[in-house]
Structures are given as C-alpha cells and as structure tokens.
Short mmCIF file of C-alpha atoms and ligand atoms in Angstrom, two decimals:
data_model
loop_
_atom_site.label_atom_id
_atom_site.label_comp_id
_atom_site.label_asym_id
_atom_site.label_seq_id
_atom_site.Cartn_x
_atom_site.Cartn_y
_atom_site.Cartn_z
CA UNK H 11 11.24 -24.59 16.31
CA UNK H 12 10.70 -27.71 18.37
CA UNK H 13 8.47 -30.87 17.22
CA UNK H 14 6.56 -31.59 20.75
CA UNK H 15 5.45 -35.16 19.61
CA UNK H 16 7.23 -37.31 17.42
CA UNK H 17 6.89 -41.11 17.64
CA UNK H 18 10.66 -42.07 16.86
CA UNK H 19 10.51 -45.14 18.78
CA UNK H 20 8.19 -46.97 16.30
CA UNK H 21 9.17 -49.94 14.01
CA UNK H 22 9.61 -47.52 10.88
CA UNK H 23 12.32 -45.39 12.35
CA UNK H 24 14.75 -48.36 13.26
CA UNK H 25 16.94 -48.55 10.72
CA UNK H 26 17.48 -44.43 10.03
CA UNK H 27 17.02 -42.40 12.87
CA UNK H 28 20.88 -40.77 13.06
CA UNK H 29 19.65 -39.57 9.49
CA UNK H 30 16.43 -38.55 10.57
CA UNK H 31 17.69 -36.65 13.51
CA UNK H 32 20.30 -35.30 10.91
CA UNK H 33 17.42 -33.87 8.48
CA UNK H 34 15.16 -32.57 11.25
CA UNK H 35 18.11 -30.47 12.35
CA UNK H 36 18.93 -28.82 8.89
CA UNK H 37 15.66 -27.81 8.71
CA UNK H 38 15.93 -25.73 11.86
CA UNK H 39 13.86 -28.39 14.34
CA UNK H 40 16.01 -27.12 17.36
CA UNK H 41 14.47 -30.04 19.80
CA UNK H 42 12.05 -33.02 19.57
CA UNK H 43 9.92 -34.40 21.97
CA UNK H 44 9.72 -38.58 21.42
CA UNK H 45 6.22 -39.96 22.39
CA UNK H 46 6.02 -42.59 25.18
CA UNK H 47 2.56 -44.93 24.04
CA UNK H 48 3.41 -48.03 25.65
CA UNK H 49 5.24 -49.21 28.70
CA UNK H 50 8.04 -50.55 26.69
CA UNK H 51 7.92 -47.56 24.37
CA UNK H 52 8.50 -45.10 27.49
CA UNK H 53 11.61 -46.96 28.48
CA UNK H 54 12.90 -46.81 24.60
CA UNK H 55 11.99 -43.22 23.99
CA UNK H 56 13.84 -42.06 27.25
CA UNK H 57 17.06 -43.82 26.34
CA UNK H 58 16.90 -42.75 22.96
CA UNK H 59 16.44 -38.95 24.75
CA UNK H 60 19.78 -40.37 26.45
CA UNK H 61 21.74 -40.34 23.57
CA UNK H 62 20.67 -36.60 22.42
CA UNK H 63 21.32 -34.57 25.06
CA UNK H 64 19.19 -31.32 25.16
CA UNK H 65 17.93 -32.27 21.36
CA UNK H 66 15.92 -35.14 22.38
CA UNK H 67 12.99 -35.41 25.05
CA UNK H 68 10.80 -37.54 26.03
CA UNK H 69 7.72 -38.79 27.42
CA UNK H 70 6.18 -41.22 30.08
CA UNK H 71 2.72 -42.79 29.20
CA UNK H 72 0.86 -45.39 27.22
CA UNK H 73 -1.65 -44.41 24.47
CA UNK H 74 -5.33 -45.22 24.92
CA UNK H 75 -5.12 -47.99 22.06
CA UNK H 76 -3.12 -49.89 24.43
CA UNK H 77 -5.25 -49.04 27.57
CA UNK H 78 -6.46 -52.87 27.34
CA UNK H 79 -3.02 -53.58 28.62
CA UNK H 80 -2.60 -51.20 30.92
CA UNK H 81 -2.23 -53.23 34.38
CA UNK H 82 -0.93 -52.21 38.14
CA UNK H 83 2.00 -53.32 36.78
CA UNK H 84 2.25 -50.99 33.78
CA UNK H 85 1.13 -48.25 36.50
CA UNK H 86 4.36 -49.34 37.77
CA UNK H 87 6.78 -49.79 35.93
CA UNK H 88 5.59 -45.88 34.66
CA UNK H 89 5.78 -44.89 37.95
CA UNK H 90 9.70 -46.38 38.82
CA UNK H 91 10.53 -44.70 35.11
CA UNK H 92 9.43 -41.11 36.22
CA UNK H 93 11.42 -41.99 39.48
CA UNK H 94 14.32 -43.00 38.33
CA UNK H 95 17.89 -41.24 36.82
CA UNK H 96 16.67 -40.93 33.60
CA UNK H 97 13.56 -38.54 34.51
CA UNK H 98 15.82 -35.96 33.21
CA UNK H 99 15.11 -36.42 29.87
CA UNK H 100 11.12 -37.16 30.60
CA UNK H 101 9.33 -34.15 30.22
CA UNK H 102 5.64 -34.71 30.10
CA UNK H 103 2.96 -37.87 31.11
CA UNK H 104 1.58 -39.30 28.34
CA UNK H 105 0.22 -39.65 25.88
CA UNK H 106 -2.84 -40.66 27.38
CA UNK H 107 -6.39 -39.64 27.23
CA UNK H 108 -9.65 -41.21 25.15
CA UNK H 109 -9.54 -42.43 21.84
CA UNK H 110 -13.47 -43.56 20.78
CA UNK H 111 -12.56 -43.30 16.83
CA UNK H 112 -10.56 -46.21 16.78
CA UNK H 113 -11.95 -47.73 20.36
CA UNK H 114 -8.58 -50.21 20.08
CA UNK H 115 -9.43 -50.79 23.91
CA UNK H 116 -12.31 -50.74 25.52
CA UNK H 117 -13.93 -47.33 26.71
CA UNK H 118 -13.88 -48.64 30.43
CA UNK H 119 -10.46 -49.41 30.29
CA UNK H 120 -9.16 -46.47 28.77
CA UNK H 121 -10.46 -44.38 31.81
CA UNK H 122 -8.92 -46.30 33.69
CA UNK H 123 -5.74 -46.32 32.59
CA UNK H 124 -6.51 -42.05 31.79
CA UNK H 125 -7.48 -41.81 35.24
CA UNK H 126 -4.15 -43.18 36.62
CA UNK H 127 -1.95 -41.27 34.28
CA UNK H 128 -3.09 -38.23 35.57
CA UNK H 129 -2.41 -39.26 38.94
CA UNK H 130 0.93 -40.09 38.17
CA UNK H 131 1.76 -36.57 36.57
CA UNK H 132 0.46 -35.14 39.58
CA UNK H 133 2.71 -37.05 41.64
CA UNK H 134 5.92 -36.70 39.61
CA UNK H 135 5.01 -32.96 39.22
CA UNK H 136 5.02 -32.93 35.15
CA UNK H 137 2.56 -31.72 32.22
CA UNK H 138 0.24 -33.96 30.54
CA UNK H 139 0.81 -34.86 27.33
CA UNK H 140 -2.96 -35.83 26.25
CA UNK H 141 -4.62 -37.47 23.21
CA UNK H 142 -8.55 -37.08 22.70
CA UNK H 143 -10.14 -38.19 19.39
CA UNK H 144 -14.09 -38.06 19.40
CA UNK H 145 -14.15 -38.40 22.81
CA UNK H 146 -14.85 -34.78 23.84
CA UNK H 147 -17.46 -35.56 26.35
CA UNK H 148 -15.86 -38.09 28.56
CA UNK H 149 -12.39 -36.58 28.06
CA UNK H 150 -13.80 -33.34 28.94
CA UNK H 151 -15.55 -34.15 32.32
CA UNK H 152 -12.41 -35.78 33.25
CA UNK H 153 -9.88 -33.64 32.65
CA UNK H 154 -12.39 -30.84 34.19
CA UNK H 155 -12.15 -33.12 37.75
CA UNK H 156 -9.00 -32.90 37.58
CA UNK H 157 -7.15 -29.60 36.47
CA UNK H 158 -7.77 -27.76 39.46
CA UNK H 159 -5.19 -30.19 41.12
CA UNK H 160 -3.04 -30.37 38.54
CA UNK H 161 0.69 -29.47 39.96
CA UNK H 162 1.29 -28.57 36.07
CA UNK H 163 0.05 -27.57 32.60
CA UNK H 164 -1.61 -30.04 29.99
CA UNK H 165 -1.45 -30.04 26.45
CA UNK H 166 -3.89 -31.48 23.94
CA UNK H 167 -1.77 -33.22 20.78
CA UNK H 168 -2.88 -33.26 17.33
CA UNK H 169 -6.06 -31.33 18.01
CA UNK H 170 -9.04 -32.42 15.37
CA UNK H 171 -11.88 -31.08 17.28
CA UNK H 172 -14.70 -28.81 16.86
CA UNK H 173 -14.91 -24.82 17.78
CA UNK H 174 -16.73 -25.79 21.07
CA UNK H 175 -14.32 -28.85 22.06
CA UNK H 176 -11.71 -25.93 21.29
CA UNK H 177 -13.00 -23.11 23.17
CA UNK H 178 -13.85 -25.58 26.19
CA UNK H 179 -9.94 -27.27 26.29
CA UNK H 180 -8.66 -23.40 26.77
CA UNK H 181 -11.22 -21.93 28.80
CA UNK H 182 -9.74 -25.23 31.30
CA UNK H 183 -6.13 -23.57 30.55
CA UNK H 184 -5.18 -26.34 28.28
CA UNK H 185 -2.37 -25.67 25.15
CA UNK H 186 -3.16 -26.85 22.10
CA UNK H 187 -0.89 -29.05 19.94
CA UNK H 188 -1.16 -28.86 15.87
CA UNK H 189 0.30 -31.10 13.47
CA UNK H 190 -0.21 -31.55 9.59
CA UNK H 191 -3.56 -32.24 9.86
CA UNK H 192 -4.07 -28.79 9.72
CA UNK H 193 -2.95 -28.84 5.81
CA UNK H 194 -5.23 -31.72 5.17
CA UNK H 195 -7.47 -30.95 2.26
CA UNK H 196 -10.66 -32.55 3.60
CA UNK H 197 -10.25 -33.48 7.30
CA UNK H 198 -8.33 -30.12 7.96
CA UNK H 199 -10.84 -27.94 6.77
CA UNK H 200 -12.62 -27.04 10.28
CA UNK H 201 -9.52 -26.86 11.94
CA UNK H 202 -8.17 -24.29 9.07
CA UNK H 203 -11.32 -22.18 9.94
CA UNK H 204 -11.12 -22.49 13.95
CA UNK H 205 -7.37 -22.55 15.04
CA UNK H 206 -7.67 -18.57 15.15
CA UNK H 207 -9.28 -18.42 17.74
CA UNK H 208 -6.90 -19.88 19.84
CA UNK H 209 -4.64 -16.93 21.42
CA UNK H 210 -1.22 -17.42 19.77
CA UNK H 211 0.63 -18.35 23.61
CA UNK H 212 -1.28 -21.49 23.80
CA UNK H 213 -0.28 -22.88 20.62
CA UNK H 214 2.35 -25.68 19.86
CA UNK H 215 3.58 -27.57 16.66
CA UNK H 216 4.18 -31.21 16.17
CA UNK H 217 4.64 -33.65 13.36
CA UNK H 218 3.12 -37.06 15.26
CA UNK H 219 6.09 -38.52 12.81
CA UNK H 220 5.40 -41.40 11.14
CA UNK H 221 1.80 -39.92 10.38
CA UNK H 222 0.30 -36.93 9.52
CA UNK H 223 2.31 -35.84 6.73
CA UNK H 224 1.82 -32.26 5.80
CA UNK H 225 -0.18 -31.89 2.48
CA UNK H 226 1.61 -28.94 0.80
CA UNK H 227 3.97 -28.42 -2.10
CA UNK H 228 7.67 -29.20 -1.57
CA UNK H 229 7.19 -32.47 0.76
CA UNK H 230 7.41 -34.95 -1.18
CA UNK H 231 11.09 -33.87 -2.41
CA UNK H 232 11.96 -33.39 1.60
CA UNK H 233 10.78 -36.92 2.98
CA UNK H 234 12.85 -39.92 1.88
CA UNK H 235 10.06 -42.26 1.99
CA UNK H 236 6.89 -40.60 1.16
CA UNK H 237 4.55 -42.67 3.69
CA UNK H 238 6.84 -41.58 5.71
CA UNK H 239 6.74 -38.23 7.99
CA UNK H 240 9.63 -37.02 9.95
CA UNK H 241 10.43 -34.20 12.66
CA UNK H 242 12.10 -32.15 9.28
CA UNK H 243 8.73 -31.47 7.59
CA UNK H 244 7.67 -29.41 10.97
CA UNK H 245 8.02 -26.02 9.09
CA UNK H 246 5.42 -26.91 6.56
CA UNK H 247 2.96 -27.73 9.48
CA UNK H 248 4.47 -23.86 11.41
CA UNK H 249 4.13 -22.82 7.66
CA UNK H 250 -0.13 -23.22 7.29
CA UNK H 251 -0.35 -22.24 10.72
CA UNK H 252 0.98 -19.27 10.53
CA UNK H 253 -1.42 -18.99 7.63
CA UNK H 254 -4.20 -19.73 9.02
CA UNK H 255 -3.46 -17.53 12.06
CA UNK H 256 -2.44 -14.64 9.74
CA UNK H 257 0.59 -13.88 11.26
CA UNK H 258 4.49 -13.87 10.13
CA UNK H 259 6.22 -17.31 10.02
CA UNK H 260 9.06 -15.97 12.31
CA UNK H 261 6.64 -14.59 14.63
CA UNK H 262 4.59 -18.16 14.55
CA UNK H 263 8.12 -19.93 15.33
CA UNK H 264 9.54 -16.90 18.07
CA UNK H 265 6.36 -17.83 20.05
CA UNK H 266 5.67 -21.33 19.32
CA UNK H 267 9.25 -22.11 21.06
CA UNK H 268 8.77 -19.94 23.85
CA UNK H 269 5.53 -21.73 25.25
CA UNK H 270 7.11 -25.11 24.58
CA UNK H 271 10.48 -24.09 26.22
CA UNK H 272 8.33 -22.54 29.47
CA UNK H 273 5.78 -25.39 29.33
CA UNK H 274 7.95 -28.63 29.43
CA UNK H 275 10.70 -26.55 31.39
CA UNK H 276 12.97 -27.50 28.61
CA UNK H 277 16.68 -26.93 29.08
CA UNK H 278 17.22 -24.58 26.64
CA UNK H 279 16.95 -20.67 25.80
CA UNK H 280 15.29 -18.66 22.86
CA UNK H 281 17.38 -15.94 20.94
CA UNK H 282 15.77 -13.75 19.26
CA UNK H 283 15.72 -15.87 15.71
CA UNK H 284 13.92 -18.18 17.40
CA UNK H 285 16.63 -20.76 17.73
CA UNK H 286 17.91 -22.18 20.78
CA UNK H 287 21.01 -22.33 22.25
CA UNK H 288 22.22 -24.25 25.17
CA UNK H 289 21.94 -22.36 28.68
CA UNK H 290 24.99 -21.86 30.36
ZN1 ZN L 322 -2.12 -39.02 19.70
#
C-alpha cells in the first residue's frame, strides 16, 4: 500500500524519520509520497526522496496557506526544481489549490498562486496534487478551465467534501485522496456515508502525517507519540475504507496501489499481494 501524501519534511519529523520510515515499512507502506507546501519544503522533500530510492517520492508545490508568499520568484525557483536532476523523484505539482477554512492567505492570492501551479504541471507534464477545503465553488470553476488541457491526471487530497463537490471532482476525471478523516467520529460522518459512491479505480489512501490520525482501536499502541501520525498507521485509514466501501481489505489495497502506481507513473510493479517490488 502506498501513503500518497505525507508531510515528512515538517518540524516534528526531524529528529526520527529513519525510524519513521522504519515503522511505515513493517506495516506494509510499500512507498510514500512526501508533500512539497512551500518553496523551501519542495527542495527538502525531493532530497529527502534522494535518499530513498523508489520508497520515497515527492512533490513540487506550495500550499494555499502560504499563497501570500508565493512570488515570480517562488514560480521560479518551482519551475528550475521540476527542471532540474532531481525531477526524478518529483512526481506530482502541488499541493496547491483553495483553502477558505483557514483563509491563511488571502483568497486573491491563493488563485493566483493556484492558477500558476497548474500551469507549471502542464508544462513539466505531471499530475496535480490538489488541496480544496470549503472552497468548492472557486476551486471548481478553476480546475473545470483547466482540465481539458491538462497533459495529466489530478488528484484531490484529503477529500472532506459534500456528495455534490464529490460527484462534480469525478465527473471532471479527478481521483480522490482519503486519509483518517474518514474514521473521524464527528467530522467523518458524511464522508463515511458518501465515499461509496466513488468507483473503487479512482480512489487513493494517504495519512497527511503529522495530522489526521486515524480514530480506531489499536493506534494509540502503534504511534510513538500520540499527536503524532505517521505513514505506518495507513492500514487503519485502507482499513475503514474498505469498510465503508464494503469490500475486502486486500482487494481495497490490490487496487488502491494500482491507480497510484499508474497515476504518478511510479517506478515500481504490483504482485499480486499487493506489494511492490522493484521493476527490473
Ligand atoms: Zn492538504
């Protein structure tokens, strides 16, 4: 199973990550995908992908909180990253998108900076990695303008919308990424009630590690730190999913690494227990 967005370049992973890395792969995460949210954070996340060869990935893009600094020169130095040597590991643009929960930056600005992500995936021929949180309408018309050009697929992260937000994101051909929200007791209700009917090959899991921590039985012994979450609590997340979807686990996990594999052109192959092994 593969984690498609984990932020393991933030502050709280510093000290730990060879151990976190370690845990994630005895409980069976085959590949993770490090978030790019900032400038700075893109350049960290693809060295770190460096170091893991074909176990670590990465992406390209700063996250609409920090569209207030996004400046030609961030457009830049983004653009020179996807350019360069270390592209190899950089497998998706983003995150980006619209974030009007939190509205960290201003609305304005984060189209802008939206606006010129998508751009640059176009040009560097890569998926979007996108982030939308009660934003659906803006987002929406955007993404709309712009998937018909689109050189490559797009996924929506850590989905928390509504049926229609849902059904709208795959009638445009978008994939849908779920994390642990979807075992939140409250906020992961609708999502509990919705996510079936998304068809199964447009579907992909993700911890968004440090956050989102799965609420089910058994975490709390797996995590270290419990205000913590890591890439190795991805089954419980695959776990409710399957759940939810009524289908078997194995099945959830066969599938779920298949799209991701096809999707970010990962360089890796699926046997038949879902696990990957290197291609020759
Ligand atoms: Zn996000």
């Amino acid at each position: 199973m593969i984690d498609i967005g984990s932020n393991l370049t933030s502050e709280s992973f510093k000290n730990d990550l060879p151990e976190v890395i370690q845990r994630a792969k005895k409980q069976g995460v085959s590949a993770i995908i490090a978030t790019g949210t900032s400038a700075e954070s893109s350049i960290n996340a693809q060295q770190l992908a460096a170091n893991y060869p074909q176990y670590l990935y990465s992406t390209a893009g700063v996250h609409p909180h920090e569209a207030d600094h996004y400046s030609d020169q961030t457009e830049k130095t983004l653009s020179e990253l996807l350019a360069s040597k270390g592209r190899k590991q950089i497998v998706a643009v983003g995150e980006t998108g619209l974030d009007y929960y939190r509205n960290f930056s201003t609305q304005d600005n984060q189209i802008k900076a939206f606006e010129s992500q998508i751009q640059l995936a176009k040009d560097a021929q890569l998926p979007l990695f996108l982030h939308e949180r009660e934003a659906f309408k803006d987002f929406y018309s955007i993404i709309k303008a712009h998937c018909h050009s689109l050189t490559n697929k797009a996924v929506v992260h850590c989905f928390t919308g509504n049926q229609e937000a849902l059904k709208a994101y795959l009638d445009l051909g978008l994939y849908i990424g779920i994390t642990g929200w979807i075992s939140d007791k409250k906020r992961g209700e609708n999502l509990r009630q919705i996510i079936r009917y998304a068809p199964l090959e447009r579907l992909m899991i993700e911890t968004d590690a440090p956050y989102l921590t799965p609420q089910q039985k058994g975490i709390k012994e797996l995590l270290p730190q419990h205000r913590r979450n890591e890439p190795c609590s991805l089954k419980f997340t695959a776990e409710k999913l399957a759940e939810c979807l009524d289908i078997n686990y194995q099945t959830l996990i066969e599938a779920t690494t298949k799209t991701t594999c096809d999707f970010f052109n990962l360089d890796q192959v699926t046997n038949e227990r879902g696990f990957e092994e290197k291609a020759s």
